[in-house]
Amino acid sequence: MDVARSEVLEIGTSVACRSCQARHGVVCGALSAGQLIELGRHSLRRKVDAGCEIIAQGSENSFYSNIMRGVVKLCKVMPDGRQQIVGLQFAPDFVGRPFVRESTLSAEAATDAEICVFPRNLLERMILETRELQRSLHAQALIELDAAREWMLTLGRRTAEEKVASLLHLIAAHAETATATSTAFDLSLSRAEIADFLGLTIETVSRQLTRLRKSGVIRIENIRHITVPDMDALAKKISG
Amino acid sequence: MDVARSEVLEIGTSVACRSCQARHGVVCGALSAGQLIELGRHSLRRKVDAGCEIIAQGSENSFYSNIMRGVVKLCKVMPDGRQQIVGLQFAPDFVGRPFVRESTLSAEAATDAEICVFPRNLLERMILETRELQRSLHAQALIELDAAREWMLTLGRRTAEEKVASLLHLIAAHAETATATSTAFDLSLSRAEIADFLGLTIETVSRQLTRLRKSGVIRIENIRHITVPDMDALAKKISG
DNA sequence: CGACCACTTGATCATGCTCAACTAGCGTGG
DNA sequence: CCACGCTAGTTGAGCATGATCAAGTGGTCG
């Protein structure tokens, strides 16, 4: 396999910020014009290949980032190699854990992605200076907490079929290509990643996907592209 | 079964606050002397029996509370009755979800407990006024997020024995009665609650507890009291 | 003493795991 | 252009962990 690369696209500028899709996101939407210029001056736009590790578990946090494009997975691994994905983040989410020295999880690009990288010290200073930024990050933390707890219910109490349906529902909810009822989307995760997110094996994931296909709830256009003709039918598979 | 009751002990006063064990906790530790007096004036000390529901899933949040004594469990239930405990909170933790209308989970006293209840509007006003309180609640949210993600790893990837050992380790970590190596504690949860926390059945929980007992890792003094002679031996059971 | 409840233990079952073979897609090189 | 190998995914057979169903135990309270 190619080694996943990351490449600097440009030094950020306030000009770039103005047309940025994260301009009104969690971090940048909470900043004043002046702060935005300052942050932009010290930001880097990076392109990261799928599989590239953005933050390593146990490493020191020296930067934070906004996701500009693509999907980032948050992973925990055990000493013996067992792995659990504990969160998915989509553009324009913020990635990082302010004011904490060491990361307890790794962040890895699930798809090819672009991120906007902020230096640690600058962002932490701005959080201390800016009530609105603090409030905004607090709000994102609470949303992630709710999502984590919702997923705990999935991990602890749902069957394999319900788990797979839950994941498809989650990803479909972030897809743009939706008509009134039907939704089509790229599965941004491999079977192995889906398994690690759901606490299953790849074989079980594969079997449940074909089960959902045979029951007509999904169409597997190709290995990475799914169509859900009727979202309600999918939702029904989640809880019984 | 007796209906779980809750009973008002006293109207809070600044006098009570001064000797309160949550005085330096997440909420009260972030307030000025004046704010503390104001909050104390509008707070109620409530005694809640084990099993008493403090916040109902789907209900409107009209108050927040500090746990003064006892253990509170955060639960999610599915329409068909399947249930998952998504968090345990110990004194002097804060319970509630500021600025959110509807609770997505229920909070229930796992043991007899005492809580200090704040009116919603007052606390939300203080959060908006007080940077330090915002910061403090943000910090607790991040700690709970880490805990939730750690538990996702347990739910998704650990075996039944590892799950039970993880829970014992978690509760032991909050116990006071610890010598250099050995730890004794009250199990604040019933077997059914343990099962709901670990995504298992009560039978499996019971079997794994006797397994840990037979292997000498724990002593079951009585149904609700456990001794761990060697915490390291318990920790070894968690990851293999 | 008896009823009840929480828990334990046992026997059997089934969901999802393991191991293994097979298939499809895709890039590489002859 | 096709053969080849490699990777990712699918499918099948058998197995094991944990669930289910059922009986038994022990402590508590009236």
XYZ file of C-alpha atoms (C1' of nucleotides) in Angstrom:
540
model
C 0.000 0.000 0.000
C 1.103 3.525 -0.643
C 2.136 5.335 2.457
C -0.612 7.817 3.173
C 0.732 11.284 2.527
C -0.185 14.722 3.665
C 0.704 17.805 1.725
C 0.540 21.500 2.492
C -1.626 23.334 -0.007
C -1.133 26.926 0.943
C -0.497 29.251 3.796
C -3.893 30.382 4.963
C -4.877 33.982 4.461
C -7.878 36.017 5.359
C -8.731 36.027 1.678
C -8.991 32.228 1.706
C -11.039 32.409 4.911
C -13.706 34.552 3.358
C -14.793 31.900 0.907
C -14.107 29.005 3.256
C -16.977 26.633 3.920
C -16.006 26.465 7.581
C -16.227 30.244 7.852
C -19.402 29.919 9.870
C -18.445 26.662 11.566
C -17.731 25.938 15.191
C -14.408 27.759 15.419
C -14.338 30.438 12.750
C -17.985 31.394 13.123
C -17.250 32.431 16.696
C -14.396 34.804 15.865
C -14.324 38.506 15.183
C -13.076 39.771 11.822
C -9.750 40.701 13.358
C -9.295 37.363 15.039
C -10.202 35.569 11.854
C -7.446 37.400 10.016
C -4.954 36.576 12.743
C -5.944 32.921 12.828
C -5.920 32.741 9.030
C -2.394 34.148 8.978
C -1.170 31.261 11.108
C -3.218 28.472 9.596
C -2.175 25.861 7.090
C -4.393 24.194 4.595
C -3.355 20.529 4.391
C -4.458 17.785 2.066
C -4.430 14.349 3.677
C -4.835 11.005 1.951
C -7.279 8.410 3.196
C -5.624 6.473 6.007
C -3.350 9.318 7.033
C -3.130 9.761 10.785
C -3.840 13.339 11.832
C -3.411 12.842 15.571
C -1.813 9.759 17.124
C -3.209 8.111 20.252
C -0.976 9.006 23.187
C 0.799 11.780 21.306
C 1.045 15.356 22.430
C -1.518 17.762 20.983
C 0.401 20.461 19.194
C -2.289 21.587 16.789
C -6.007 21.586 16.138
C -7.865 21.470 12.875
C -11.076 22.074 11.026
C -12.200 19.461 8.542
C -12.729 21.179 5.194
C -13.583 18.147 3.101
C -13.814 14.429 3.747
C -14.493 12.259 6.774
C -12.279 11.770 9.820
C -12.572 8.796 12.162
C -11.655 8.851 15.849
C -10.146 5.528 16.967
C -9.083 3.802 20.098
C -6.820 0.782 19.940
C -6.034 -1.729 22.663
C -2.524 -3.063 23.299
C -3.471 -6.365 21.647
C -4.681 -4.627 18.499
C -8.426 -4.680 19.009
C -9.784 -1.421 17.717
C -12.903 0.664 18.149
C -13.955 3.721 16.185
C -15.534 6.081 18.712
C -16.651 8.854 16.437
C -16.938 10.101 12.872
C -16.432 13.728 12.023
C -17.568 15.451 8.874
C -16.764 18.843 7.377
C -16.809 21.465 8.853
C -16.307 19.862 12.291
C -13.490 20.813 14.614
C -10.939 18.140 15.588
C -8.907 18.269 18.766
C -9.146 18.507 22.498
C -8.222 21.970 23.743
C -6.183 22.285 26.932
C -5.368 18.613 27.144
C -1.804 17.547 26.815
C -2.120 14.027 25.516
C -4.655 12.630 23.115
C -6.486 9.520 24.328
C -7.473 8.650 20.800
C -6.184 8.886 17.275
C -7.782 10.858 14.461
C -7.349 9.440 10.991
C -8.663 10.507 7.607
C -11.233 7.924 6.480
C -11.403 9.430 3.012
C -9.087 11.764 1.180
C -9.584 14.980 3.044
C -8.550 18.555 3.502
C -8.027 20.100 6.881
C -7.189 23.567 8.092
C -4.566 23.410 10.820
C -4.263 25.895 13.697
C -1.295 26.158 16.052
C -2.127 25.072 19.573
C -1.052 28.129 21.467
C -2.864 30.589 19.263
C -6.173 28.763 19.394
C -5.960 28.229 23.130
C -5.287 31.910 23.632
C -8.303 32.782 21.504
C -10.503 30.418 23.496
C -9.482 32.170 26.694
C -10.096 35.579 25.125
C -13.338 34.847 23.303
C -16.491 33.898 25.170
C -18.294 33.048 21.985
C -15.571 30.617 20.922
C -15.650 28.937 24.316
C -19.422 28.653 24.121
C -19.269 27.283 20.612
C -16.705 24.600 21.482
C -18.686 23.717 24.595
C -21.746 23.246 22.404
C -19.851 20.972 20.008
C -18.554 18.927 22.935
C -22.114 18.418 24.180
C -23.288 17.371 20.728
C -20.450 14.861 20.487
C -21.292 13.610 23.970
C -24.882 12.961 22.916
C -23.686 11.204 19.786
C -21.269 9.059 21.793
C -24.013 8.032 24.198
C -26.417 7.277 21.387
C -23.725 5.042 19.915
C -23.230 3.315 23.268
C -26.839 2.185 23.013
C -26.106 0.825 19.542
C -22.968 -0.993 20.680
C -24.471 -2.442 23.823
C -28.007 -3.334 22.908
C -28.580 -3.597 19.177
C -28.265 -6.692 17.006
C -25.824 -6.928 14.106
C -28.504 -6.018 11.569
C -29.665 -3.050 13.626
C -26.063 -1.919 14.022
C -25.402 -1.926 10.297
C -28.699 -0.157 9.636
C -27.775 2.448 12.266
C -24.487 3.154 10.552
C -26.083 3.489 7.124
C -28.629 5.839 8.630
C -25.887 7.927 10.238
C -23.925 8.287 7.022
C -27.037 8.895 4.946
C -27.921 11.738 7.291
C -24.720 13.498 6.226
C -25.186 12.857 2.512
C -26.203 15.651 0.194
C -27.689 13.533 -2.567
C -31.123 13.030 -1.094
C -34.495 13.344 -2.766
C -37.742 13.435 -0.815
C -37.533 9.794 0.207
C -34.538 8.158 -1.411
C -30.900 8.819 -0.550
C -27.694 7.845 -2.300
C -24.269 8.158 -0.746
C -20.670 7.060 -0.788
C -19.825 4.743 2.025
C -16.798 6.570 3.371
C -15.643 3.544 5.370
C -14.229 0.186 4.357
C -15.882 -2.982 5.650
C -13.101 -3.261 8.241
C -13.760 0.286 9.449
C -17.489 -0.341 9.629
C -16.749 -3.438 11.714
C -14.530 -1.402 14.041
C -17.249 1.196 14.428
C -19.960 -1.340 15.191
C -18.028 -3.798 17.325
C -18.456 -6.559 14.725
C -16.251 -8.505 12.303
C -15.995 -7.708 8.610
C -17.721 -10.987 7.756
C -20.750 -10.106 9.854
C -20.889 -6.626 8.333
C -20.761 -8.102 4.855
C -23.486 -10.618 5.618
C -25.788 -7.999 7.122
C -25.282 -5.729 4.113
C -26.332 -8.490 1.731
C -29.250 -9.244 4.046
C -30.401 -5.625 3.833
C -29.876 -5.729 0.078
C -31.923 -8.921 -0.339
C -34.736 -7.481 1.759
C -34.806 -4.462 -0.550
C -33.909 -1.861 2.052
C -30.718 -0.839 0.271
C -29.185 -1.156 -3.189
C -25.435 -1.738 -3.317
C -24.547 0.143 -6.501
C -20.947 -0.798 -6.066
C -18.702 -1.642 -3.184
C -18.560 1.911 -1.899
C -21.829 3.374 -3.089
C -25.227 2.704 -1.541
C -28.731 3.804 -2.395
C -31.514 3.813 0.153
C -34.796 3.920 -1.783
C -36.848 4.545 1.354
C -35.279 6.054 4.443
C -38.270 5.096 6.564
C -37.774 1.439 5.711
C -34.152 1.778 6.810
C -35.185 3.505 10.044
C -37.558 0.631 10.771
C -34.621 -1.784 10.695
C -32.923 0.076 13.521
C -35.270 -0.571 16.376
C -37.738 -3.293 15.366
C -41.651 -2.553 45.569
C -41.828 0.730 47.418
C -42.336 3.698 45.190
C -39.068 5.611 45.181
C -39.580 8.892 46.946
C -37.845 12.196 46.936
C -38.044 14.625 49.804
C -36.986 18.208 50.258
C -34.524 18.553 53.115
C -34.087 22.268 53.373
C -34.035 25.466 51.456
C -30.423 26.057 50.584
C -28.616 28.942 52.217
C -25.194 30.376 51.923
C -24.531 28.955 55.351
C -25.190 25.456 54.065
C -23.049 26.164 50.994
C -19.990 27.006 53.045
C -19.695 23.533 54.461
C -20.995 21.798 51.330
C -18.801 19.143 49.801
C -19.619 20.434 46.330
C -18.467 23.920 47.316
C -15.389 23.512 45.147
C -17.052 21.310 42.539
C -17.778 21.991 38.906
C -20.558 24.523 39.414
C -20.086 26.120 42.798
C -16.300 26.251 42.614
C -16.644 28.518 39.601
C -18.840 31.117 41.274
C -18.049 34.314 43.121
C -19.088 34.667 46.763
C -22.041 36.821 45.752
C -23.212 34.402 43.091
C -22.884 31.519 45.497
C -25.184 33.253 47.937
C -27.707 33.991 45.201
C -27.617 30.432 43.890
C -27.824 29.046 47.417
C -30.892 31.152 48.093
C -32.717 29.489 45.190
C -31.450 25.962 45.626
C -33.172 23.006 47.194
C -31.496 20.124 48.922
C -33.389 16.962 47.977
C -33.072 13.444 49.256
C -33.858 10.842 46.620
C -34.337 7.115 47.176
C -32.551 4.546 45.059
C -34.512 4.068 41.858
C -35.991 7.560 41.880
C -35.966 9.220 38.477
C -34.380 12.666 38.603
C -34.779 13.503 34.920
C -37.012 11.559 32.527
C -35.922 10.713 28.983
C -37.773 13.008 26.603
C -38.904 15.386 29.341
C -38.244 19.076 29.440
C -35.251 20.192 31.483
C -36.545 22.562 34.137
C -33.735 22.197 36.650
C -30.163 21.100 37.101
C -28.500 19.506 40.077
C -25.308 18.693 41.881
C -24.935 15.223 43.324
C -24.120 15.613 47.021
C -24.091 11.960 48.006
C -24.720 8.685 46.182
C -24.501 7.503 42.606
C -26.645 8.556 39.657
C -26.996 6.508 36.475
C -27.726 7.960 33.050
C -29.944 5.645 30.992
C -31.278 5.330 27.500
C -34.193 3.042 26.784
C -35.457 1.817 23.432
C -39.162 1.643 22.542
C -39.093 -2.142 22.994
C -37.631 -1.853 26.482
C -33.999 -2.643 25.833
C -31.940 -0.397 28.045
C -28.389 0.913 28.188
C -26.734 2.826 30.988
C -24.530 5.420 29.288
C -22.845 6.965 32.291
C -22.418 6.892 36.037
C -22.063 10.085 38.026
C -20.662 10.376 41.506
C -20.679 13.197 44.043
C -19.969 16.058 43.491
C -20.711 15.818 39.748
C -23.130 18.105 37.979
C -26.207 16.576 36.298
C -28.018 18.209 33.431
C -27.607 19.602 29.985
C -27.631 23.395 29.942
C -29.424 25.172 27.092
C -31.069 22.049 25.751
C -34.809 21.811 25.895
C -35.356 18.105 25.964
C -33.333 15.444 27.671
C -32.253 12.547 25.439
C -31.630 10.370 28.466
C -32.972 9.767 31.928
C -31.053 10.296 35.161
C -31.946 7.985 38.014
C -30.543 7.560 41.503
C -28.724 4.216 41.624
C -28.301 4.439 45.389
C -30.064 6.547 47.975
C -28.719 9.978 47.215
C -28.852 13.646 47.974
C -28.878 16.291 45.287
C -28.817 20.044 45.296
C -31.306 21.404 42.777
C -30.885 24.680 40.876
C -33.615 26.386 38.860
C -32.945 26.317 35.150
C -33.210 29.991 34.393
C -30.931 31.101 37.171
C -28.161 28.685 36.331
C -28.352 29.437 32.621
C -28.110 33.144 33.379
C -25.057 32.531 35.525
C -23.412 30.474 32.801
C -23.854 33.371 30.381
C -22.487 35.819 32.943
C -19.601 33.796 34.285
C -16.683 32.790 32.090
C -15.266 30.550 34.760
C -18.534 28.622 35.080
C -18.718 28.152 31.327
C -15.130 26.943 31.286
C -15.766 24.581 34.137
C -18.845 23.018 32.563
C -17.006 22.740 29.258
C -14.233 20.872 31.050
C -16.705 18.468 32.664
C -18.346 17.856 29.290
C -14.962 16.927 27.801
C -14.219 14.579 30.690
C -17.571 12.882 30.225
C -16.923 12.651 26.497
C -13.634 10.868 27.141
C -15.348 8.533 29.582
C -18.125 7.791 27.100
C -15.608 6.958 24.374
C -13.585 4.788 26.698
C -16.784 2.909 27.487
C -17.545 2.529 23.776
C -14.324 0.538 23.530
C -15.498 -1.639 26.397
C -18.933 -2.192 24.870
C -17.687 -2.867 21.369
C -14.519 -4.825 21.815
C -14.162 -6.398 25.240
C -15.309 -9.864 26.307
C -17.851 -10.425 29.077
C -15.122 -11.064 31.647
C -13.209 -7.957 30.601
C -16.404 -5.923 30.727
C -17.190 -6.972 34.282
C -13.597 -6.351 35.338
C -13.757 -2.902 33.722
C -16.847 -2.012 35.707
C -15.343 -3.186 38.982
C -12.255 -1.164 38.200
C -14.346 1.936 37.463
C -16.292 1.692 40.709
C -13.201 0.851 42.740
C -11.565 3.992 41.384
C -14.288 6.032 43.076
C -14.127 4.165 46.383
C -12.521 5.729 49.418
C -11.682 2.540 51.288
C -8.418 1.715 49.590
C -5.149 0.646 51.134
C -1.895 0.558 49.196
C -2.956 -2.372 47.058
C -6.331 -3.662 48.211
C -9.666 -1.903 47.756
C -13.093 -2.569 49.229
C -16.288 -0.975 48.001
C -20.027 -1.142 47.847
C -21.322 -2.162 44.490
C -23.772 0.664 43.914
C -25.547 -1.189 41.110
C -27.759 -4.261 41.057
C -26.875 -7.123 38.733
C -29.534 -5.903 36.329
C -27.994 -2.424 36.285
C -24.535 -3.834 35.748
C -25.912 -5.819 32.832
C -27.480 -2.680 31.376
C -24.200 -0.829 31.717
C -22.153 -3.558 30.077
C -24.535 -4.673 27.349
C -24.882 -8.141 28.892
C -27.578 -10.165 30.655
C -27.786 -10.543 34.434
C -26.931 -14.230 34.133
C -23.703 -13.496 32.300
C -22.786 -10.808 34.838
C -23.387 -13.245 37.673
C -21.313 -15.969 36.017
C -18.408 -13.627 35.325
C -18.451 -12.381 38.922
C -18.183 -15.932 40.256
C -15.456 -16.599 37.710
C -13.477 -13.606 39.006
C -14.152 -14.774 42.565
C -12.971 -18.324 41.848
C -9.812 -17.027 40.200
C -9.083 -15.007 43.364
C -9.222 -11.573 41.753
C -12.164 -10.431 43.890
C -13.830 -11.468 47.123
C -17.613 -11.144 47.238
C -18.125 -10.222 50.896
C -21.859 -10.078 50.328
C -24.118 -9.427 47.395
C -23.364 -5.716 47.357
C -19.885 -5.525 48.815
C -16.705 -6.461 46.971
C -13.058 -6.581 47.986
C -10.265 -6.422 45.452
C -7.129 -7.729 47.190
C -4.871 -6.655 44.337
C -5.916 -3.907 41.963
C -3.148 -4.821 39.529
C -4.547 -8.323 39.190
C -7.935 -6.793 38.403
C -6.399 -4.430 35.857
C -4.757 -7.396 34.127
C -8.191 -8.925 33.566
C -9.279 -5.907 31.558
C -7.041 -6.136 28.558
C -5.457 -9.603 28.463
C -43.010 -19.470 58.798
C -43.874 -18.264 54.192
C -43.669 -15.099 50.360
C -40.916 -12.432 47.680
C -37.033 -10.691 45.484
C -32.401 -10.609 43.851
C -29.138 -13.526 42.637
C -26.906 -17.986 41.187
C -26.433 -22.054 38.621
C -27.497 -25.328 34.986
C -28.948 -26.862 30.231
C -29.778 -25.656 25.751
C -29.901 -22.438 21.950
C -28.514 -18.880 18.569
C -26.057 -14.953 17.256
C -22.085 -13.618 15.663
C -16.979 -15.199 15.435
C -13.313 -17.975 13.255
C -11.252 -20.139 9.659
C -11.200 -21.008 4.946
C -12.295 -20.831 0.162
C -13.750 -18.078 -3.418
C -14.778 -13.678 -6.344
C -14.310 -9.088 -8.150
C -11.773 -5.104 -9.170
C -7.523 -2.947 -10.212
C -2.857 -1.811 -11.080
C 1.565 -3.742 -12.940
C 4.464 -5.743 -16.120
C 5.419 -8.876 -19.876
C -3.833 -6.642 -24.400
C -3.945 -10.172 -21.208
C -1.846 -12.647 -17.327
C -0.703 -12.003 -12.782
C -0.913 -10.797 -8.158
C -2.778 -8.177 -4.694
C -6.381 -6.261 -1.929
C -11.138 -5.899 -0.457
C -15.136 -8.102 -0.133
C -18.363 -12.205 -0.114
C -19.873 -16.646 1.096
C -19.843 -21.060 3.524
C -19.086 -24.458 7.482
C -18.320 -25.154 12.069
C -17.628 -23.246 16.605
C -17.897 -20.535 20.953
C -19.456 -16.869 23.564
C -23.093 -15.156 25.619
C -28.443 -15.355 25.492
C -32.508 -17.769 26.869
C -35.239 -20.589 29.619
C -35.720 -22.859 33.837
C -34.812 -24.415 38.425
C -32.707 -23.562 42.742
C -30.676 -20.626 46.733
C -30.472 -17.159 50.256
C -31.680 -13.138 52.560
C -35.418 -10.028 54.158
C -39.750 -8.598 55.676
C -44.370 -9.131 57.067
